[in-house]
GROMACS .gro file of C-alpha atoms in nm:
model
  259
    1UNK     CA    1 -10.930   0.427  -2.424
    2UNK     CA    2 -11.212   0.658  -2.317
    3UNK     CA    3 -11.272   0.783  -1.964
    4UNK     CA    4 -11.585   0.569  -1.946
    5UNK     CA    5 -11.389   0.259  -2.042
    6UNK     CA    6 -11.120   0.338  -1.785
    7UNK     CA    7 -11.374   0.377  -1.504
    8UNK     CA    8 -11.561   0.065  -1.609
    9UNK     CA    9 -11.243  -0.141  -1.596
   10UNK     CA   10 -11.161  -0.003  -1.250
   11UNK     CA   11 -11.508  -0.085  -1.119
   12UNK     CA   12 -11.490  -0.432  -1.268
   13UNK     CA   13 -11.162  -0.491  -1.087
   14UNK     CA   14 -11.298  -0.355  -0.759
   15UNK     CA   15 -11.594  -0.589  -0.801
   16UNK     CA   16 -11.356  -0.884  -0.830
   17UNK     CA   17 -11.165  -0.768  -0.522
   18UNK     CA   18 -11.476  -0.718  -0.311
   19UNK     CA   19 -11.693  -1.000  -0.446
   20UNK     CA   20 -11.974  -0.782  -0.574
   21UNK     CA   21 -12.113  -0.655  -0.906
   22UNK     CA   22 -11.953  -0.359  -1.088
   23UNK     CA   23 -12.295  -0.197  -1.089
   24UNK     CA   24 -12.307  -0.202  -0.708
   25UNK     CA   25 -12.073   0.098  -0.697
   26UNK     CA   26 -12.328   0.312  -0.882
   27UNK     CA   27 -12.631   0.229  -0.671
   28UNK     CA   28 -12.785   0.502  -0.453
   29UNK     CA   29 -12.796   0.267  -0.154
   30UNK     CA   30 -12.505   0.104   0.029
   31UNK     CA   31 -12.417  -0.258  -0.047
   32UNK     CA   32 -12.274  -0.520   0.190
   33UNK     CA   33 -12.129  -0.849   0.066
   34UNK     CA   34 -11.944  -1.135   0.232
   35UNK     CA   35 -11.577  -1.132   0.133
   36UNK     CA   36 -11.435  -1.432  -0.050
   37UNK     CA   37 -11.103  -1.526  -0.205
   38UNK     CA   38 -11.077  -1.431  -0.572
   39UNK     CA   39 -10.816  -1.559  -0.814
   40UNK     CA   40 -10.804  -1.239  -1.021
   41UNK     CA   41 -10.798  -0.992  -0.732
   42UNK     CA   42 -10.521  -0.736  -0.698
   43UNK     CA   43 -10.207  -0.930  -0.608
   44UNK     CA   44 -10.122  -0.737  -0.293
   45UNK     CA   45 -10.462  -0.790  -0.127
   46UNK     CA   46 -10.507  -1.045   0.149
   47UNK     CA   47 -10.844  -1.210   0.097
   48UNK     CA   48 -11.093  -1.265   0.235
   49UNK     CA   49 -11.123  -0.922   0.397
   50UNK     CA   50 -11.226  -0.879   0.756
   51UNK     CA   51 -11.372  -0.542   0.669
   52UNK     CA   52 -11.309  -0.327   0.363
   53UNK     CA   53 -11.512  -0.022   0.262
   54UNK     CA   54 -11.496   0.123  -0.090
   55UNK     CA   55 -11.667   0.423  -0.244
   56UNK     CA   56 -11.664   0.559  -0.599
   57UNK     CA   57 -11.875   0.853  -0.482
   58UNK     CA   58 -12.231   0.720  -0.509
   59UNK     CA   59 -12.245   0.488  -0.209
   60UNK     CA   60 -12.034   0.257   0.006
   61UNK     CA   61 -11.973  -0.105  -0.086
   62UNK     CA   62 -11.853  -0.308   0.211
   63UNK     CA   63 -11.685  -0.647   0.176
   64UNK     CA   64 -11.678  -0.805   0.522
   65UNK     CA   65 -11.665  -1.120   0.727
   66UNK     CA   66 -12.006  -1.283   0.756
   67UNK     CA   67 -12.030  -1.213   1.129
   68UNK     CA   68 -11.965  -0.841   1.074
   69UNK     CA   69 -12.250  -0.773   0.831
   70UNK     CA   70 -12.488  -0.642   1.096
   71UNK     CA   71 -12.226  -0.424   1.265
   72UNK     CA   72 -12.108  -0.266   0.940
   73UNK     CA   73 -12.466  -0.227   0.818
   74UNK     CA   74 -12.557  -0.026   1.128
   75UNK     CA   75 -12.252   0.193   1.082
   76UNK     CA   76 -12.324   0.265   0.716
   77UNK     CA   77 -12.687   0.347   0.785
   78UNK     CA   78 -12.595   0.590   1.061
   79UNK     CA   79 -12.376   0.831   0.861
   80UNK     CA   80 -12.363   0.991   0.519
   81UNK     CA   81 -12.143   0.811   0.271
   82UNK     CA   82 -11.855   1.059   0.277
   83UNK     CA   83 -11.857   1.075   0.658
   84UNK     CA   84 -11.806   0.699   0.689
   85UNK     CA   85 -11.441   0.749   0.589
   86UNK     CA   86 -11.349   1.023   0.834
   87UNK     CA   87 -11.323   1.111   1.199
   88UNK     CA   88 -11.497   1.142   1.433
   89UNK     CA   89 -11.747   0.898   1.283
   90UNK     CA   90 -11.507   0.620   1.195
   91UNK     CA   91 -11.416   0.591   1.564
   92UNK     CA   92 -11.759   0.434   1.611
   93UNK     CA   93 -11.672   0.156   1.368
   94UNK     CA   94 -11.323   0.118   1.512
   95UNK     CA   95 -11.470   0.077   1.862
   96UNK     CA   96 -11.686  -0.211   1.743
   97UNK     CA   97 -11.402  -0.370   1.546
   98UNK     CA   98 -11.178  -0.366   1.852
   99UNK     CA   99 -11.427  -0.593   2.027
  100UNK     CA  100 -11.347  -0.845   1.751
  101UNK     CA  101 -10.968  -0.798   1.775
  102UNK     CA  102 -10.940  -0.561   1.479
  103UNK     CA  103 -10.869  -0.196   1.408
  104UNK     CA  104 -10.897   0.033   1.110
  105UNK     CA  105 -10.559   0.010   0.940
  106UNK     CA  106 -10.537   0.146   0.585
  107UNK     CA  107 -10.706   0.454   0.436
  108UNK     CA  108 -10.622   0.557   0.082
  109UNK     CA  109 -10.742   0.748  -0.223
  110UNK     CA  110 -10.703   0.605  -0.572
  111UNK     CA  111 -10.664   0.802  -0.894
  112UNK     CA  112 -10.740   0.721  -1.259
  113UNK     CA  113 -10.616   0.901  -1.571
  114UNK     CA  114 -10.834   1.160  -1.742
  115UNK     CA  115 -10.757   1.096  -2.113
  116UNK     CA  116 -10.787   1.456  -2.229
  117UNK     CA  117 -10.539   1.565  -1.961
  118UNK     CA  118 -10.274   1.305  -2.031
  119UNK     CA  119  -9.953   1.437  -2.182
  120UNK     CA  120  -9.581   1.381  -2.133
  121UNK     CA  121  -9.433   1.652  -1.911
  122UNK     CA  122  -9.068   1.752  -1.942
  123UNK     CA  123  -8.819   1.778  -1.657
  124UNK     CA  124  -8.490   1.898  -1.806
  125UNK     CA  125  -8.318   1.562  -1.760
  126UNK     CA  126  -8.292   1.267  -1.999
  127UNK     CA  127  -8.569   1.011  -1.946
  128UNK     CA  128  -8.537   0.645  -2.034
  129UNK     CA  129  -8.809   0.380  -2.050
  130UNK     CA  130  -8.704   0.068  -1.859
  131UNK     CA  131  -8.815  -0.293  -1.873
  132UNK     CA  132  -8.811  -0.562  -1.606
  133UNK     CA  133  -8.466  -0.667  -1.726
  134UNK     CA  134  -8.331  -0.327  -1.613
  135UNK     CA  135  -8.450  -0.353  -1.251
  136UNK     CA  136  -8.200  -0.610  -1.127
  137UNK     CA  137  -7.988  -0.385  -0.901
  138UNK     CA  138  -8.256  -0.121  -0.834
  139UNK     CA  139  -8.434  -0.297  -0.547
  140UNK     CA  140  -8.296  -0.056  -0.292
  141UNK     CA  141  -8.463   0.163  -0.026
  142UNK     CA  142  -8.445   0.480  -0.236
  143UNK     CA  143  -8.665   0.317  -0.502
  144UNK     CA  144  -8.907   0.137  -0.269
  145UNK     CA  145  -9.216   0.322  -0.396
  146UNK     CA  146  -9.135   0.259  -0.760
  147UNK     CA  147  -9.038  -0.108  -0.721
  148UNK     CA  148  -9.134  -0.383  -0.475
  149UNK     CA  149  -8.867  -0.637  -0.386
  150UNK     CA  150  -9.131  -0.873  -0.241
  151UNK     CA  151  -9.319  -0.888  -0.573
  152UNK     CA  152  -9.044  -0.844  -0.831
  153UNK     CA  153  -9.229  -1.054  -1.086
  154UNK     CA  154  -9.504  -0.791  -1.103
  155UNK     CA  155  -9.274  -0.498  -1.188
  156UNK     CA  156  -9.326  -0.459  -1.561
  157UNK     CA  157  -9.221  -0.116  -1.675
  158UNK     CA  158  -9.036   0.191  -1.556
  159UNK     CA  159  -8.933   0.543  -1.645
  160UNK     CA  160  -8.603   0.675  -1.512
  161UNK     CA  161  -8.449   1.021  -1.516
  162UNK     CA  162  -8.070   1.056  -1.526
  163UNK     CA  163  -7.815   1.322  -1.441
  164UNK     CA  164  -7.484   1.249  -1.614
  165UNK     CA  165  -7.572   0.882  -1.626
  166UNK     CA  166  -7.682   0.861  -1.261
  167UNK     CA  167  -8.040   0.755  -1.188
  168UNK     CA  168  -8.202   1.040  -0.993
  169UNK     CA  169  -8.573   0.954  -1.016
  170UNK     CA  170  -8.770   0.643  -1.096
  171UNK     CA  171  -9.134   0.561  -1.165
  172UNK     CA  172  -9.238   0.197  -1.179
  173UNK     CA  173  -9.547   0.011  -1.295
  174UNK     CA  174  -9.663  -0.301  -1.114
  175UNK     CA  175  -9.906  -0.543  -1.280
  176UNK     CA  176 -10.120  -0.572  -0.968
  177UNK     CA  177 -10.405  -0.718  -1.173
  178UNK     CA  178 -10.468  -0.825  -1.529
  179UNK     CA  179 -10.601  -0.501  -1.672
  180UNK     CA  180 -10.456  -0.237  -1.440
  181UNK     CA  181 -10.098  -0.141  -1.352
  182UNK     CA  182 -10.017   0.068  -1.045
  183UNK     CA  183  -9.764   0.352  -1.064
  184UNK     CA  184  -9.522   0.439  -0.784
  185UNK     CA  185  -9.252   0.704  -0.799
  186UNK     CA  186  -8.936   0.805  -0.610
  187UNK     CA  187  -8.709   1.108  -0.648
  188UNK     CA  188  -8.374   1.149  -0.474
  189UNK     CA  189  -8.389   1.428  -0.211
  190UNK     CA  190  -8.150   1.666  -0.389
  191UNK     CA  191  -8.362   1.657  -0.706
  192UNK     CA  192  -8.709   1.714  -0.563
  193UNK     CA  193  -8.935   2.006  -0.656
  194UNK     CA  194  -8.800   2.012  -1.012
  195UNK     CA  195  -9.091   1.840  -1.187
  196UNK     CA  196  -8.929   1.497  -1.202
  197UNK     CA  197  -9.212   1.306  -1.037
  198UNK     CA  198  -9.469   1.449  -1.276
  199UNK     CA  199  -9.249   1.396  -1.581
  200UNK     CA  200  -9.195   1.029  -1.501
  201UNK     CA  201  -9.550   0.958  -1.381
  202UNK     CA  202  -9.709   1.114  -1.689
  203UNK     CA  203  -9.466   0.945  -1.930
  204UNK     CA  204  -9.513   0.606  -1.768
  205UNK     CA  205  -9.892   0.644  -1.764
  206UNK     CA  206  -9.892   0.702  -2.140
  207UNK     CA  207  -9.669   0.397  -2.194
  208UNK     CA  208  -9.912   0.186  -1.991
  209UNK     CA  209 -10.213   0.310  -2.186
  210UNK     CA  210 -10.036   0.229  -2.513
  211UNK     CA  211 -10.010  -0.131  -2.391
  212UNK     CA  212 -10.386  -0.150  -2.337
  213UNK     CA  213 -10.364  -0.136  -1.958
  214UNK     CA  214 -10.515   0.118  -1.719
  215UNK     CA  215 -10.262   0.300  -1.500
  216UNK     CA  216 -10.376   0.379  -1.148
  217UNK     CA  217 -10.218   0.575  -0.867
  218UNK     CA  218 -10.265   0.548  -0.491
  219UNK     CA  219 -10.191   0.803  -0.220
  220UNK     CA  220 -10.268   0.846   0.146
  221UNK     CA  221 -10.508   1.135   0.191
  222UNK     CA  222 -10.251   1.320   0.401
  223UNK     CA  223  -9.972   1.284   0.142
  224UNK     CA  224 -10.028   1.621  -0.019
  225UNK     CA  225  -9.715   1.601  -0.236
  226UNK     CA  226  -9.823   1.269  -0.384
  227UNK     CA  227 -10.177   1.390  -0.448
  228UNK     CA  228 -10.045   1.701  -0.620
  229UNK     CA  229  -9.827   1.482  -0.842
  230UNK     CA  230 -10.126   1.269  -0.940
  231UNK     CA  231 -10.331   1.576  -1.035
  232UNK     CA  232 -10.046   1.743  -1.224
  233UNK     CA  233  -9.979   1.418  -1.413
  234UNK     CA  234 -10.336   1.402  -1.548
  235UNK     CA  235 -10.499   1.180  -1.288
  236UNK     CA  236 -10.819   1.254  -1.098
  237UNK     CA  237 -10.972   1.104  -0.781
  238UNK     CA  238 -11.170   0.786  -0.856
  239UNK     CA  239 -11.234   0.582  -0.542
  240UNK     CA  240 -11.144   0.557  -0.173
  241UNK     CA  241 -11.085   0.256   0.050
  242UNK     CA  242 -11.073   0.193   0.423
  243UNK     CA  243 -10.951  -0.144   0.545
  244UNK     CA  244 -10.947  -0.307   0.888
  245UNK     CA  245 -10.677  -0.551   0.996
  246UNK     CA  246 -10.605  -0.749   1.311
  247UNK     CA  247 -10.515  -0.542   1.614
  248UNK     CA  248 -10.192  -0.739   1.648
  249UNK     CA  249 -10.086  -0.644   1.296
  250UNK     CA  250 -10.168  -0.277   1.356
  251UNK     CA  251  -9.965  -0.281   1.679
  252UNK     CA  252  -9.676  -0.449   1.497
  253UNK     CA  253  -9.681  -0.188   1.221
  254UNK     CA  254  -9.677   0.085   1.488
  255UNK     CA  255  -9.383  -0.073   1.666
  256UNK     CA  256  -9.588  -0.136   1.979
  257UNK     CA  257  -9.889   0.008   2.157
  258UNK     CA  258  -9.721   0.308   2.321
  259UNK     CA  259  -9.534   0.614   2.197
   0.00000   0.00000   0.00000
């Protein structure tokens, strides 16, 4: 699979998620569409969006509630594309969203594999490829990035590292949509900074590509360790997203409104 094919598949999936055309992400001007439910969207998304902004680097595509089109349009026209995803500018959008009972909630960067950089890294521990049948007793807190107990049926593939038969690190692949599988990885605290995350991420990415799927990787912008792992494993930044949710949900996730 070439880099062009990988990016095209990602844009096609984002188009399904947002309810736009894949070509909208390459336009020089911003695009705003009304969000709708989509059967083939990524499984963990809650559609329709209230407000979701996505950029592959050329512009911003916004998938929003119909009544927010004007508000989001004014925001996007006020700032440069890259500044729409950062402070202090995004406070302007958040202020307007709060009037509608919402707040900016999620901000993330997504990574895609660069084919010429993909290779299996070693870690000094035995690595085993796992199938869904091996995950039965692994839905525990220490593996919560690699596996998702709420969507067990989507966990398709894994790569585990072992020390004398004990699982010490695990990368998992979730079939979040038809053509793309997301990678998550966990390493036990005593085994970190030994190259395990990269070894498992890179190995699992190659296994996914061999199955005709596109591996993708997500990290919060502030999670420097995770971003470093993506880069070391052969991934490169592809797109960014910023999503608004109800103010009540944001407060619940924060454990209340006060420190």
